[in-house]
CSV table of C-alpha atoms in Angstrom, one decimal:
chain,number,residue,atom,x,y,z
A,25,MET,CA,-32.2,-28.8,-83.0
A,26,ARG,CA,-30.3,-28.7,-79.7
A,27,ALA,CA,-31.3,-30.8,-76.8
A,28,GLU,CA,-31.8,-27.8,-74.5
A,29,ALA,CA,-34.5,-26.6,-76.9
A,30,LEU,CA,-36.5,-29.7,-76.1
A,31,LYS,CA,-36.3,-29.4,-72.3
A,32,GLY,CA,-39.6,-30.5,-70.8
A,33,HIS,CA,-40.6,-32.3,-74.0
A,34,LEU,CA,-38.0,-35.0,-74.4
A,35,GLY,CA,-39.8,-37.6,-72.4
A,36,GLY,CA,-43.0,-37.2,-74.4
A,37,LEU,CA,-41.0,-37.4,-77.7
A,38,LEU,CA,-39.3,-40.6,-76.6
A,39,LEU,CA,-42.7,-42.1,-75.4
A,40,ALA,CA,-44.1,-41.3,-78.8
A,41,THR,CA,-41.4,-43.3,-80.5
A,42,LEU,CA,-42.4,-46.4,-78.5
A,43,GLU,CA,-46.1,-46.1,-79.3
A,44,GLU,CA,-46.0,-48.5,-82.2
A,45,GLY,CA,-44.1,-51.2,-80.2
A,46,PRO,CA,-40.8,-52.0,-78.6
A,47,ARG,CA,-37.5,-50.6,-79.8
A,48,HIS,CA,-34.0,-50.8,-78.6
A,49,GLY,CA,-32.3,-47.6,-77.4
A,50,TYR,CA,-30.5,-46.7,-80.6
A,51,ALA,CA,-33.7,-47.4,-82.6
A,52,VAL,CA,-35.5,-44.9,-80.4
A,53,LYS,CA,-33.0,-42.2,-81.3
A,54,GLU,CA,-33.2,-43.1,-85.0
A,55,ALA,CA,-37.0,-43.1,-85.0
A,56,LEU,CA,-37.1,-39.6,-83.5
A,57,ALA,CA,-34.7,-38.3,-86.1
A,58,GLU,CA,-36.6,-40.0,-88.9
A,59,ALA,CA,-40.0,-38.7,-87.7
A,60,THR,CA,-38.7,-35.2,-87.6
A,61,GLY,CA,-36.9,-35.2,-90.9
A,62,GLY,CA,-33.6,-35.1,-89.1
A,63,ARG,CA,-34.5,-31.9,-87.2
A,64,ILE,CA,-34.2,-33.7,-83.9
A,65,ASP,CA,-31.1,-35.9,-84.0
A,66,LEU,CA,-30.0,-36.2,-80.4
A,67,PRO,CA,-26.8,-37.6,-79.2
A,68,THR,CA,-27.0,-41.0,-77.5
A,69,GLY,CA,-25.7,-39.3,-74.3
A,70,THR,CA,-29.0,-37.5,-74.2
A,71,VAL,CA,-31.3,-40.3,-75.2
A,72,TYR,CA,-30.1,-43.1,-72.9
A,73,PRO,CA,-30.3,-41.2,-69.6
A,74,ALA,CA,-33.8,-40.0,-70.6
A,75,LEU,CA,-34.8,-43.6,-71.3
A,76,HIS,CA,-33.5,-44.6,-67.9
A,77,ARG,CA,-35.4,-41.8,-66.2
A,78,LEU,CA,-38.6,-42.9,-68.0
A,79,GLU,CA,-38.0,-46.5,-66.9
A,80,ARG,CA,-37.4,-45.5,-63.3
A,81,ALA,CA,-40.7,-43.5,-63.4
A,82,GLY,CA,-42.5,-46.6,-64.6
A,83,LEU,CA,-43.5,-45.1,-68.0
A,84,ILE,CA,-41.5,-47.7,-70.0
A,85,SER,CA,-40.2,-51.1,-69.2
A,86,GLY,CA,-37.0,-52.6,-70.6
A,87,THR,CA,-35.8,-56.1,-71.4
A,88,TRP,CA,-32.3,-57.3,-72.3
A,89,SER,CA,-31.7,-59.5,-75.4
A,90,VAL,CA,-28.7,-60.7,-77.3
A,91,VAL,CA,-28.5,-59.9,-81.0
A,92,SER,CA,-25.5,-60.9,-83.1
A,93,GLY,CA,-23.6,-61.6,-79.9
A,94,ARG,CA,-24.3,-58.1,-78.5
A,95,ARG,CA,-26.5,-57.3,-75.6
A,96,ARG,CA,-29.1,-54.6,-76.1
A,97,ARG,CA,-32.0,-53.3,-74.1
A,98,SER,CA,-35.4,-52.9,-75.7
A,99,TYR,CA,-38.0,-50.6,-74.3
A,100,GLN,CA,-41.8,-50.5,-74.5
A,101,LEU,CA,-44.6,-48.3,-73.1
A,102,THR,CA,-46.3,-49.3,-69.9
A,103,ASP,CA,-50.0,-48.4,-69.3
A,104,ALA,CA,-48.8,-45.5,-67.3
A,105,GLY,CA,-46.5,-44.5,-70.2
A,106,ARG,CA,-49.5,-44.5,-72.6
A,107,ASP,CA,-51.4,-42.3,-70.2
A,108,ALA,CA,-48.4,-40.0,-69.9
A,109,LEU,CA,-48.1,-39.8,-73.7
A,110,SER,CA,-51.8,-38.8,-74.0
A,111,THR,CA,-51.4,-36.1,-71.3
A,112,GLU,CA,-48.2,-34.8,-73.0
A,113,ARG,CA,-50.0,-34.6,-76.4
A,114,ALA,CA,-52.9,-32.6,-74.9
A,115,GLY,CA,-50.5,-30.3,-73.1
A,116,TRP,CA,-48.4,-29.8,-76.3
A,117,GLN,CA,-51.5,-28.9,-78.3
A,118,GLU,CA,-52.5,-26.3,-75.8
A,119,PHE,CA,-49.0,-24.9,-75.7
A,120,ALA,CA,-48.5,-24.9,-79.5
A,121,THR,CA,-51.9,-23.1,-80.0
A,122,ALA,CA,-51.0,-20.4,-77.5
A,123,ILE,CA,-47.5,-19.8,-79.0
A,124,THR,CA,-48.9,-19.8,-82.6
A,125,ALA,CA,-51.5,-17.2,-81.6
A,126,ALA,CA,-48.8,-15.0,-80.0
A,127,LEU,CA,-46.2,-15.4,-82.8
A,128,GLY,CA,-48.6,-15.4,-85.7
A,129,ALA,CA,-49.2,-12.4,-87.9
A,130,ARG,CA,-51.4,-10.2,-85.8
A,131,THR,CA,-51.5,-6.7,-84.4
A,132,TRP,CA,-50.7,-6.4,-80.7
A,133,PRO,CA,-52.9,-4.1,-78.6
A,134,ALA,CA,-51.4,-0.7,-78.1
A,135,THR,CA,-50.2,0.2,-74.6
A,136,SER,CA,-50.5,3.6,-73.1
């Protein structure tokens, strides 16, 4: 799935990957790919800027660590991020229900 198809939903998807606990940036990307059966496998050039935006917005917080001699940044949800994830899920359910109703097998009213 292309990144532009996710426009408006990428932040919520990334927040969801952090719901179970902190992950470093690449692990966020991998968790999203795994959770979607590989259907959403975004380039790191899409994921990292989105994580930085979420951090600037106060929805996630990041900390640096050194693992095997390499620095990496791990992210975790803030309370505001948990609230935003809840709001994103509710909005998605409403949107998905409406789209499913419109695209499902049904007869559209005739126009005159």
